[in-house]
Amino acid sequence: MSDPIISLVAVGLISIACQFFAYKIKLPAILPLLIVGITVGPVLGLLDADLLLGDLLFPIVSLSVAIILFEGSLTLRVNDLSGHGSMVRNLCTVGALITWVVAAPVAHYALSMSWEMAFLFGAIVTVTGPTVIVPMLRTVRPSSKISNILRWEGIIIDPIGALLAVLVFEYIVSTQDALTHTLFAFAKTIGVGTVFGVLSGYLMGLVLRNNLVPHYLVNTAVLTLMLGVFEGSNLIAHESGLLTVTIMGMWLANMKRVEVESILEFKETLSVLLISGLFILLASRIELGSILNLGWESVIVLLAIMFVARPISVFISSIGSKFTWRELALLSWIAPRGIVAAAVSALFALKLEALNYAQVDLLVPMVFLVIIATVVLQSLTSVRVAKLLGQRAPAPHGFLIFGGGLFARMFAKELIKLDVRVSIADTNWESISNARMEGIPTYFGNPMSDHASRTLDLSIFGKVLVISPYKQLNPLITYHFEHLIGKGSAISLSNNESKKLASHQLSESYAKKLVLFSEDVNYSKLAGYVAKGGVIKTTKISEEFTYEDYEQEYGSRLVLLCAIEPKGRVHIYTSLQKVKVKPDWKIVSLIKAEK
């Protein structure tokens, strides 16, 4: 493509098409992005990233990696790490160290890499990544314990692994001078990165906490200031910027009374665009010959990472924890590498090329080979492995309720009493705060966001109940989760007041999903019932007290919500399906207050 505008627009269109295709087939987006990048690059010769971007390629990759790491570090909360136990902490520290010290010597001896390059390669392949793991977990459906460990490992280890790679790279660059200067440069990088990261994170937190920036400028201000801090740190200490933005994001995420959710949502959108376009550009630079020229020795390195380093790191990290060997085996098998590994390897390869460093041509092909092998092999086999190990969870029967109003909270608490797994998601902080005080699991934010897909364990939810007053957001939530979980999995309250005006008519396809509880019940009515003293009550049906007796007792005061079998399966009442209740079943209903 000779016209750079056509090339850039084509990269954008192709990247979004790959993301959508991956979304439809429920596979990590990295696979189609990788295949398309190699196809339009070395195979067909339609895209040449070096020719297209020229001297801008290195700055674009560098800034993109900074944004991706900053967005990842914004999700790194200390409470979340401790809440998921010592296993996650060990995997991200001891486990990463084991992977590093296993991968590096094998790469050195098998591929004849220099020790410096081998340790840089080992540091890069320590990272997994939520963008690859989360779609895989939806398909594999392991237990919530395994799912949480893998998901949080992917979130936490991204900045940690990148930080390790930064430090190794700085050591490589510094070792070309005297030992004194090497130690000074190494300490300077760590010191400047840490001080700048903490100071910029703290000052940015104060700005956000005291609302010193207008709301509509917050996201833009944080992005531009973060990039300014990144480059300023680099000017003072070479390559300290990545460490700075990682620590800056972590500080912001853990600073009290600083809300980063809106910033995170903006950064997620930007990161998806950067990840998609960046991966196509990076994949287009790969020479197929360079991967093929790695030879059979590269297979030894790959096997060592997958079958030696990962199992050892998992088993050692589990010391002191109560895991079965089957759980540890599944944890050992699922560890795909993702975009951060690709981006960081390309970034450091470009920098080392500029320094004419020997063997740099081995780094990117070997990292991409690890990415391809782990993603493809584990995506295709993890379901079968989980079945063989008996670690695949049954079909999920939990409920995600979108909307944290009083009725939704009352309903959630009643279901929790009956041992039904429930979480409430809402974009309103007051609703979420009230739910948390009542002991209900919550998610604060948009449940359609990329952040939600990483941090909200969707594997436990069989249905999504839309019980919110947000008429513009409700249809999007309904369609999103119906596609994500399955047809009929997302149902919403009736919107029958919209029938009054022709301009408020709903699409026929969406109207069919407004069937929750009853066609005569909508959000306003439920809110009114509970405000006037209505209560949610569970009643057991028996031979002596039949369903007919139940209806007769409460009459028109009854709003049927769900019926629960003796084995615990929940049937939600809808206007399309009337549940046949049998003896020993329980009925959960809203009982209106007597007039």
XYZ file of C-alpha atoms in Angstrom:
595
model
C 0.000 0.000 0.000
C 1.753 3.169 -1.214
C -0.613 5.689 0.371
C 0.121 5.867 4.128
C -3.411 7.080 4.898
C -4.897 4.027 3.195
C -2.493 1.783 5.102
C -3.287 3.334 8.490
C -7.041 3.219 7.894
C -6.735 -0.378 6.678
C -4.835 -1.366 9.838
C -7.604 0.169 11.957
C -10.408 -1.533 10.024
C -8.625 -4.894 9.975
C -7.857 -4.724 13.703
C -11.484 -4.034 14.635
C -12.619 -6.812 12.276
C -10.232 -9.214 14.047
C -11.512 -8.154 17.459
C -15.119 -8.664 16.344
C -14.322 -12.045 14.784
C -12.604 -13.179 17.993
C -15.612 -11.944 19.984
C -17.967 -14.005 17.812
C -15.972 -17.239 17.973
C -15.029 -16.683 21.664
C -11.274 -17.038 21.180
C -8.445 -14.694 22.202
C -8.237 -11.778 19.746
C -4.496 -12.259 19.574
C -4.948 -15.262 17.261
C -6.725 -13.531 14.343
C -4.572 -10.422 14.850
C -1.434 -12.515 14.606
C -2.603 -14.462 11.548
C -3.753 -11.340 9.705
C -0.581 -9.437 10.598
C 1.641 -12.167 9.207
C -0.620 -12.514 6.143
C -0.619 -8.822 5.157
C 3.052 -8.491 6.091
C 5.600 -11.140 5.101
C 3.172 -13.385 3.154
C 1.457 -10.899 0.821
C 3.758 -7.931 1.272
C 0.852 -5.484 1.581
C 2.072 -3.849 4.799
C 5.561 -2.727 5.739
C 5.505 -1.157 9.201
C 9.048 0.216 8.894
C 8.272 1.876 5.560
C 4.868 3.102 6.727
C 5.962 4.702 10.002
C 9.684 5.161 9.477
C 11.306 6.897 12.435
C 7.927 7.083 14.174
C 7.705 3.294 14.647
C 9.879 3.245 17.758
C 8.128 6.213 19.493
C 4.673 4.785 18.692
C 5.573 1.349 20.080
C 7.205 2.936 23.123
C 4.223 5.175 23.949
C 1.764 2.341 23.272
C 3.560 0.023 25.686
C 3.535 2.798 28.298
C -0.237 3.248 27.938
C -0.881 -0.515 28.043
C 1.238 -0.934 31.183
C -0.348 2.098 32.848
C -3.828 0.729 32.143
C -2.811 -2.682 33.477
C -1.292 -1.237 36.641
C -4.504 0.741 37.333
C -6.169 -2.625 38.027
C -3.473 -3.698 40.482
C -5.028 -3.242 43.932
C -3.236 -4.555 46.995
C -6.524 -5.699 48.533
C -7.322 -7.772 45.460
C -3.957 -9.487 45.620
C -4.267 -10.420 49.277
C -7.897 -11.392 48.811
C -6.976 -14.112 46.354
C -4.505 -15.737 48.689
C -0.870 -16.575 48.726
C -1.105 -18.582 45.498
C -1.492 -15.497 43.295
C 1.206 -13.646 45.190
C 3.593 -16.586 44.869
C 2.894 -17.095 41.168
C 3.646 -13.435 40.467
C 6.868 -13.413 42.480
C 8.436 -16.815 43.089
C 6.706 -18.322 40.038
C 7.886 -15.535 37.742
C 11.420 -15.896 39.090
C 11.375 -19.656 38.442
C 10.147 -19.171 34.874
C 12.896 -16.609 34.346
C 15.759 -18.733 35.675
C 14.543 -21.833 33.776
C 13.874 -20.159 30.412
C 17.101 -18.157 30.313
C 19.662 -21.016 30.608
C 17.703 -23.228 28.204
C 17.612 -20.405 25.629
C 21.327 -19.794 26.172
C 22.412 -23.381 25.623
C 19.811 -24.483 23.062
C 19.850 -21.376 20.835
C 23.392 -20.203 21.656
C 21.982 -16.890 22.880
C 24.272 -14.657 24.870
C 23.501 -14.695 28.576
C 22.249 -11.109 28.440
C 19.837 -11.819 25.587
C 18.737 -15.110 27.167
C 17.834 -13.411 30.438
C 15.942 -10.665 28.579
C 13.991 -13.353 26.713
C 13.304 -15.183 29.991
C 12.007 -11.996 31.620
C 9.653 -11.258 28.722
C 8.065 -14.728 28.689
C 7.213 -14.612 32.397
C 4.050 -12.619 31.606
C 0.720 -14.208 30.722
C -2.100 -11.718 30.192
C -5.817 -11.209 30.904
C -6.644 -10.346 27.284
C -5.713 -13.913 26.343
C -6.692 -15.807 29.482
C -10.201 -14.408 30.057
C -11.698 -15.630 26.724
C -10.072 -19.005 27.350
C -11.569 -19.282 30.842
C -15.062 -18.623 29.495
C -14.687 -21.650 27.249
C -12.845 -23.919 29.691
C -15.126 -23.067 32.648
C -12.856 -24.227 35.494
C -13.816 -23.862 39.145
C -14.117 -20.296 40.400
C -10.983 -20.824 42.510
C -8.857 -21.763 39.501
C -10.501 -19.084 37.371
C -9.772 -16.343 39.922
C -6.151 -17.398 40.311
C -5.483 -17.431 36.568
C -7.315 -14.163 35.944
C -5.553 -12.268 38.740
C -2.196 -13.743 37.863
C -2.638 -12.374 34.341
C -3.565 -8.910 35.616
C -0.802 -8.629 38.192
C 2.079 -10.247 36.356
C 1.863 -7.977 33.276
C 3.471 -4.927 34.904
C 5.731 -7.108 37.076
C 7.066 -9.048 34.079
C 7.485 -5.882 32.030
C 9.313 -4.271 34.940
C 11.659 -7.266 35.155
C 12.324 -6.971 31.410
C 13.024 -3.237 31.777
C 15.579 -3.888 34.501
C 17.286 -6.649 32.495
C 17.358 -4.414 29.408
C 18.881 -1.565 31.400
C 21.519 -3.957 32.696
C 22.293 -5.074 29.125
C 22.702 -1.493 27.941
C 24.700 -0.482 31.012
C 27.163 -3.393 30.828
C 28.788 -1.837 27.795
C 30.554 0.633 30.129
C 32.660 0.288 33.236
C 31.307 -1.608 36.232
C 30.957 1.538 38.333
C 28.955 3.272 35.650
C 26.874 0.116 35.181
C 25.855 -0.027 38.823
C 25.219 3.714 38.865
C 23.010 3.606 35.755
C 21.114 0.592 37.066
C 20.478 2.224 40.447
C 19.594 5.510 38.742
C 16.957 3.834 36.586
C 15.319 2.130 39.566
C 15.582 5.230 41.767
C 14.217 7.691 39.210
C 11.469 5.310 38.115
C 10.364 4.682 41.693
C 10.539 8.307 42.851
C 8.877 9.690 39.720
C 6.230 6.985 39.812
C 5.317 7.530 43.465
C 5.462 11.324 43.248
C 3.465 11.592 40.014
C 0.915 9.052 41.241
C 0.466 10.894 44.532
C 0.133 14.329 42.910
C -2.262 13.020 40.275
C -4.294 11.395 43.042
C -4.536 14.730 44.877
C -5.706 16.436 41.691
C -8.415 13.812 41.144
C -9.455 13.648 44.802
C -9.938 17.442 45.012
C -11.624 17.721 41.575
C -9.088 20.289 40.373
C -9.670 19.273 36.740
C -13.110 19.586 35.087
C -14.794 16.229 34.724
C -14.787 16.308 30.916
C -10.994 16.860 30.899
C -10.041 14.197 33.461
C -9.359 11.311 31.065
C -7.450 13.466 28.580
C -5.469 15.161 31.342
C -4.442 11.871 32.956
C -3.371 10.422 29.599
C -1.289 13.405 28.514
C 0.267 13.943 31.942
C 1.119 10.248 32.170
C 2.888 10.417 28.791
C 4.653 13.592 29.909
C 5.872 11.887 33.085
C 6.937 8.864 31.014
C 9.122 10.926 28.707
C 10.385 13.179 31.496
C 11.528 10.140 33.444
C 13.285 8.781 30.358
C 15.133 12.075 29.888
C 16.514 11.939 33.433
C 17.298 8.201 33.497
C 17.405 6.181 30.305
C 14.490 3.707 30.029
C 13.072 4.456 33.479
C 9.739 5.590 31.976
C 8.066 2.168 31.906
C 8.886 1.635 35.577
C 7.559 5.129 36.330
C 4.159 4.699 34.659
C 3.702 1.234 36.182
C 4.299 2.543 39.711
C 2.210 5.644 38.958
C -0.774 3.497 37.971
C -0.365 1.227 40.994
C -0.226 4.236 43.336
C -3.376 5.748 41.831
C -5.216 2.420 42.043
C -4.467 2.059 45.760
C -4.800 5.692 46.857
C -7.762 6.269 49.147
C -10.738 8.318 47.958
C -9.488 8.406 44.379
C -11.904 6.997 41.818
C -10.105 5.589 38.779
C -13.007 3.691 37.198
C -13.831 6.310 34.552
C -10.126 6.731 33.754
C -9.737 2.986 33.503
C -12.693 2.661 31.140
C -11.204 5.326 28.846
C -7.779 3.677 28.973
C -9.350 0.287 28.180
C -10.894 1.677 25.000
C -7.585 3.206 24.012
C -5.695 0.041 24.929
C -7.950 -2.138 22.758
C -7.243 0.142 19.792
C -3.511 0.241 20.510
C -3.257 -3.494 21.163
C -5.106 -4.351 17.972
C -3.232 -1.988 15.665
C 0.095 -2.541 17.367
C -0.113 -6.311 17.153
C -0.868 -6.215 13.422
C 2.054 -3.845 12.843
C 4.417 -5.956 14.940
C 3.288 -9.222 13.358
C 3.776 -7.720 9.893
C 7.465 -7.154 10.734
C 8.081 -10.829 11.446
C 9.999 -12.664 8.793
C 8.700 -16.196 8.498
C 12.203 -17.297 7.623
C 13.493 -16.014 10.956
C 11.036 -18.255 12.845
C 11.818 -21.248 10.629
C 15.549 -20.609 10.997
C 15.269 -21.007 14.755
C 15.396 -24.734 14.112
C 14.393 -27.647 16.280
C 16.324 -26.130 19.184
C 13.501 -23.608 19.591
C 11.163 -26.518 20.340
C 13.372 -27.443 23.298
C 13.021 -23.919 24.673
C 9.263 -24.003 24.137
C 8.891 -27.383 25.867
C 11.026 -26.207 28.774
C 8.803 -23.158 29.306
C 5.540 -25.095 29.061
C 6.411 -28.418 30.683
C 9.232 -27.569 33.083
C 9.125 -23.922 34.149
C 5.346 -23.588 34.478
C 4.671 -26.807 36.450
C 7.596 -26.140 38.797
C 6.487 -22.557 39.422
C 2.894 -23.671 40.096
C 3.823 -26.494 42.462
C 6.345 -24.422 44.431
C 3.914 -21.487 44.598
C 1.265 -23.810 46.050
C 3.363 -24.842 49.061
C 1.308 -24.189 52.161
C -1.959 -24.013 50.212
C -4.629 -26.676 49.939
C -4.751 -27.619 46.262
C -5.252 -31.054 44.745
C -2.812 -32.307 42.163
C -5.587 -32.055 39.560
C -6.073 -28.347 40.280
C -2.332 -27.754 40.108
C -2.126 -29.665 36.831
C -4.776 -27.433 35.243
C -3.045 -24.312 36.561
C 0.169 -25.625 35.049
C -1.396 -26.115 31.640
C -3.104 -22.729 31.203
C -0.482 -19.987 30.834
C -0.763 -18.360 27.386
C 1.452 -15.388 26.559
C -0.138 -12.224 25.186
C 0.221 -8.735 23.812
C 2.497 -7.353 26.531
C 5.117 -9.996 25.747
C 4.884 -9.155 22.040
C 4.976 -5.390 22.548
C 7.833 -5.401 25.068
C 9.954 -7.752 22.942
C 9.426 -5.574 19.860
C 10.217 -2.424 21.835
C 13.489 -3.743 23.198
C 14.399 -5.323 19.851
C 14.073 -1.923 18.160
C 16.246 -0.312 20.821
C 18.893 -3.028 20.650
C 18.900 -2.867 16.845
C 19.695 0.832 17.116
C 22.650 -0.093 19.338
C 23.776 -2.795 16.834
C 23.527 -5.416 19.541
C 24.362 -8.971 18.440
C 21.670 -11.705 18.325
C 18.782 -9.266 18.585
C 17.300 -11.022 15.529
C 16.571 -14.053 17.771
C 14.492 -12.205 20.364
C 11.257 -11.272 18.548
C 10.860 -14.526 16.529
C 11.377 -16.609 19.675
C 8.901 -14.563 21.734
C 6.299 -14.746 18.950
C 6.849 -18.486 18.664
C 6.089 -18.852 22.395
C 2.959 -16.690 21.976
C 1.707 -18.660 18.953
C 2.387 -22.062 20.495
C 0.887 -21.346 23.923
C -2.224 -19.557 22.639
C -3.029 -22.054 19.875
C -2.203 -25.234 21.777
C -3.854 -24.240 25.041
C -6.942 -22.712 23.378
C -7.562 -25.951 21.499
C -6.833 -28.393 24.319
C -7.723 -26.732 27.643
C -11.372 -27.841 27.626
C -10.375 -31.464 27.104
C -7.623 -31.248 29.719
C -10.073 -29.740 32.247
C -12.545 -32.576 31.544
C -9.878 -35.265 31.932
C -8.778 -33.749 35.235
C -12.363 -33.411 36.423
C -11.872 -29.670 36.912
C -14.518 -28.335 34.551
C -17.266 -26.645 36.516
C -20.885 -27.595 35.804
C -23.057 -25.238 33.824
C -23.242 -21.985 35.791
C -26.440 -21.287 37.751
C -25.534 -18.016 39.451
C -27.190 -14.666 38.730
C -25.712 -11.330 37.797
C -28.191 -8.557 38.559
C -27.654 -5.294 36.711
C -29.121 -2.592 38.915
C -28.599 -1.980 42.616
C -31.920 -0.471 43.636
C -33.725 -1.445 46.826
C -35.782 -4.233 45.207
C -32.705 -5.717 43.490
C -30.808 -5.741 46.789
C -33.706 -7.359 48.631
C -34.002 -10.033 45.935
C -30.229 -10.656 45.940
C -30.132 -11.063 49.737
C -33.006 -13.550 49.633
C -31.260 -15.623 46.963
C -28.003 -15.564 48.920
C -29.859 -16.910 51.963
C -30.945 -19.813 49.744
C -27.308 -20.550 48.734
C -27.692 -19.093 45.244
C -24.649 -17.200 43.946
C -25.534 -13.592 43.130
C -23.630 -10.420 42.274
C -24.954 -6.932 41.656
C -23.422 -4.638 39.038
C -24.251 -0.953 38.784
C -22.686 2.280 37.570
C -24.158 4.164 40.535
C -21.795 4.310 43.508
C -24.530 4.868 46.098
C -26.345 1.690 45.028
C -23.129 -0.321 45.069
C -22.139 1.103 48.440
C -25.503 0.122 49.937
C -25.215 -3.382 48.461
C -21.732 -3.844 49.901
C -22.893 -2.763 53.359
C -25.617 -5.409 53.102
C -23.049 -8.110 52.303
C -23.894 -8.566 48.625
C -21.028 -9.230 46.150
C -20.797 -6.281 43.770
C -19.131 -4.880 40.673
C -18.943 -1.085 40.417
C -18.895 0.060 36.812
C -20.157 -0.926 33.403
C -20.374 -4.748 33.277
C -19.780 -4.616 29.512
C -16.327 -3.035 29.958
C -13.051 -4.789 29.322
C -12.234 -4.279 32.985
C -15.372 -6.234 33.914
C -14.414 -9.047 31.562
C -11.097 -9.366 33.398
C -12.190 -8.885 36.980
C -15.794 -10.117 37.082
C -15.964 -13.917 37.226
C -18.605 -14.516 34.560
C -18.102 -18.284 34.713
C -20.475 -18.522 37.697
C -23.390 -16.717 36.055
C -26.001 -18.596 34.072
C -28.383 -15.658 33.757
C -28.262 -11.880 33.831
C -31.301 -10.100 35.276
C -31.593 -6.493 34.136
C -33.385 -4.660 36.961
C -32.228 -1.088 36.467
C -33.804 2.283 35.610
C -31.202 2.992 32.877
C -33.376 2.707 29.774
C -30.537 3.621 27.397
C -28.072 1.155 28.900
C -30.430 -1.773 29.553
C -30.724 -2.911 25.900
C -26.928 -2.829 25.471
C -26.427 -4.886 28.629
C -29.089 -7.377 27.524
C -27.658 -7.928 24.049
C -24.067 -8.020 25.311
C -24.654 -10.792 27.831
C -27.030 -12.732 25.613
C -24.240 -13.019 23.095
C -21.570 -13.624 25.724
C -23.384 -16.262 27.790
C -25.986 -17.588 25.349
C -29.402 -16.977 23.892
C -32.064 -16.382 26.529
C -29.510 -15.820 29.274
C -30.225 -12.093 29.691
C -33.756 -10.982 30.531
C -35.076 -7.594 31.505
C -38.063 -6.064 33.202
C -41.014 -4.957 31.096
C -40.917 -1.449 29.724
C -44.663 -1.252 29.160
C -44.919 2.469 29.815
C -43.179 2.995 26.456
C -46.234 1.626 24.682
C -48.035 4.911 25.258
C -46.072 6.865 22.624
C -45.323 5.721 19.104
C -41.927 7.437 19.274
C -40.994 5.230 22.246
C -41.716 1.921 20.548
C -39.067 -0.754 21.036
C -37.603 -3.080 18.431
C -39.455 -6.362 18.193
C -36.335 -8.412 18.991
C -35.618 -6.434 22.159
C -39.265 -6.409 23.254
C -39.162 -10.215 23.359
C -36.497 -10.011 26.069
C -38.585 -7.763 28.369
C -40.239 -10.694 30.089
C -38.727 -10.754 33.599
C -41.251 -11.794 36.300
C -44.394 -10.556 34.534
C -45.422 -8.276 31.685
C -47.360 -6.175 34.214
C -44.259 -5.517 36.354
C -41.704 -2.844 35.588
C -38.979 -1.056 37.522
C -41.236 1.730 38.760
C -43.853 -0.660 40.107
C -41.305 -2.812 41.932
C -39.702 0.273 43.466
C -43.141 1.441 44.549
C -44.112 -1.908 46.066
C -41.009 -2.110 48.286
C -41.215 1.580 49.196
C -44.747 0.972 50.518
C -43.668 -1.904 52.738
C -43.597 -4.887 50.364
C -41.360 -7.772 51.430
C -39.641 -10.647 49.655
C -40.523 -13.964 51.203
C -39.567 -17.600 50.580
C -42.266 -20.245 51.075
C -41.911 -24.019 50.888
C -44.598 -25.898 48.999
C -45.664 -29.279 50.362
C -48.418 -31.855 50.088
C -50.221 -30.117 52.935
C -49.647 -26.558 51.680
C -50.001 -26.684 47.897
C -49.284 -24.045 45.295
C -53.030 -23.399 45.041
C -53.145 -22.761 48.790
C -50.240 -20.373 48.380
C -51.972 -18.379 45.641
C -55.201 -18.310 47.613
C -53.465 -16.989 50.726
C -51.830 -13.994 49.082
C -54.060 -13.410 46.053
C -53.402 -10.152 44.202
C -50.627 -9.198 46.634
C -48.362 -11.824 45.064
C -45.564 -11.051 42.556
C -43.846 -14.350 41.685
C -40.068 -14.038 41.309
C -38.579 -17.542 41.148
C -39.029 -21.161 42.146
C -36.241 -23.356 43.499
C -35.999 -27.125 43.174
C -34.874 -29.266 46.134
C -31.508 -29.742 44.379
C -31.043 -25.978 44.201
C -31.829 -25.227 40.576
C -33.538 -21.840 40.195
C -36.361 -21.139 37.746
C -37.021 -17.445 37.143
C -40.624 -16.514 36.440
C -41.220 -14.732 33.142
C -44.250 -13.673 31.181
C -43.423 -16.411 28.644
C -42.875 -19.282 31.074
C -44.991 -20.315 34.040
C -43.113 -22.684 36.311
C -44.896 -25.833 37.501
C -44.142 -25.955 41.198
C -44.017 -29.357 42.899
C -43.979 -30.426 46.558
C -40.711 -29.653 48.370
C -40.018 -26.754 46.019
C -39.553 -23.226 47.348
C -41.163 -20.118 45.895
C -39.618 -16.665 46.254
C -42.140 -13.860 45.830
C -42.620 -10.185 46.501
C -45.576 -9.822 48.833
C -47.150 -6.395 48.518
C -48.187 -4.608 51.687
C -51.836 -4.841 52.605
C -53.865 -1.779 51.733
